[in-house]
Amino acid sequence: MASHDAPAEPDTAVAPPDIPRPGQLTRSETSVSVLHQREEKLKDDIEQLRKETEELAEKDQLIKRNIEVVHEKVEKEDQYGLRFQ
C-alpha cells in the first residue's frame, strides 16, 4: 500500500509584523494620531464658523436696524412733505 504523505506545502514566506523601533509609532498609533489631528482641526474649524456666524448675526441686526431707521425717516419726511420727488 502506498503511504499517503501530507502534500508538500508551498514555500510562502510571511513577512514579520512591523516591529516599531524605540520611539517609533505603530501603524495603528499613527492612524490614531492622524485622527486626533483631524478632530482638532475640525473643532477649530467649527469654533471659527461659530464666531463668523455670531459676527454675521450682529451685522444682520445692525443692517435691519438701519433699514428701520431709514423707513422711519422716510415716513417722517412723507408726513411733513419734506421728501423731494
XYZ file of C-alpha atoms in Angstrom:
85
model
C 0.000 0.000 0.000
C 1.161 3.405 -0.817
C 1.520 5.678 2.096
C -0.287 8.962 1.961
C 2.169 11.560 2.981
C 0.872 15.063 3.526
C 1.284 17.143 0.394
C 4.208 19.461 0.479
C 3.153 22.952 1.444
C 4.137 25.693 -0.948
C 7.043 27.764 0.229
C 5.296 31.000 1.214
C 7.248 33.412 3.276
C 5.243 35.569 5.615
C 6.662 38.969 6.333
C 7.189 39.554 10.024
C 4.900 42.125 11.576
C 6.185 45.646 11.694
C 8.033 45.910 14.925
C 8.429 49.547 15.885
C 11.797 50.735 16.946
C 12.023 52.589 20.236
C 10.283 55.939 19.806
C 8.650 54.877 16.539
C 4.860 54.732 16.295
C 2.993 51.678 15.081
C 0.598 51.959 12.160
C -2.426 51.998 14.439
C -0.846 54.648 16.647
C -0.091 56.727 13.574
C -3.677 56.336 12.385
C -4.983 57.370 15.792
C -2.619 60.324 15.789
C -3.859 61.415 12.363
C -7.467 61.056 13.517
C -6.758 63.163 16.601
C -5.149 65.835 14.424
C -8.155 65.845 12.104
C -10.507 66.011 15.071
C -8.654 69.031 16.469
C -8.704 70.702 13.038
C -12.453 70.118 12.771
C -13.006 71.502 16.270
C -11.007 74.601 15.336
C -12.987 74.961 12.102
C -16.283 74.623 13.989
C -15.228 77.271 16.511
C -14.202 79.618 13.682
C -17.555 79.071 11.961
C -19.404 79.806 15.218
C -17.526 83.085 15.575
C -18.239 84.013 11.962
C -21.915 83.134 12.455
C -22.093 85.397 15.514
C -20.409 88.234 13.635
C -22.788 87.839 10.701
C -25.802 87.762 13.033
C -24.602 91.012 14.662
C -24.108 92.641 11.250
C -27.535 91.389 10.180
C -29.151 93.011 13.225
C -27.296 96.266 12.578
C -28.435 96.319 8.951
C -32.031 95.576 9.946
C -31.915 98.406 12.486
C -30.504 100.781 9.869
C -33.304 99.820 7.490
C -35.855 100.556 10.227
C -34.283 103.973 10.817
C -34.410 104.779 7.104
C -38.071 103.711 6.937
C -38.870 105.891 9.951
C -37.072 108.822 8.339
C -38.965 108.344 5.063
C -42.277 108.189 6.947
C -41.491 111.449 8.770
C -40.477 113.134 5.528
C -43.745 111.983 3.944
C -45.722 113.313 6.919
C -44.172 116.739 6.665
C -43.854 116.849 2.887
C -40.078 117.135 3.090
C -39.227 114.445 0.608
C -38.322 115.606 -2.864
C -39.835 113.834 -5.812
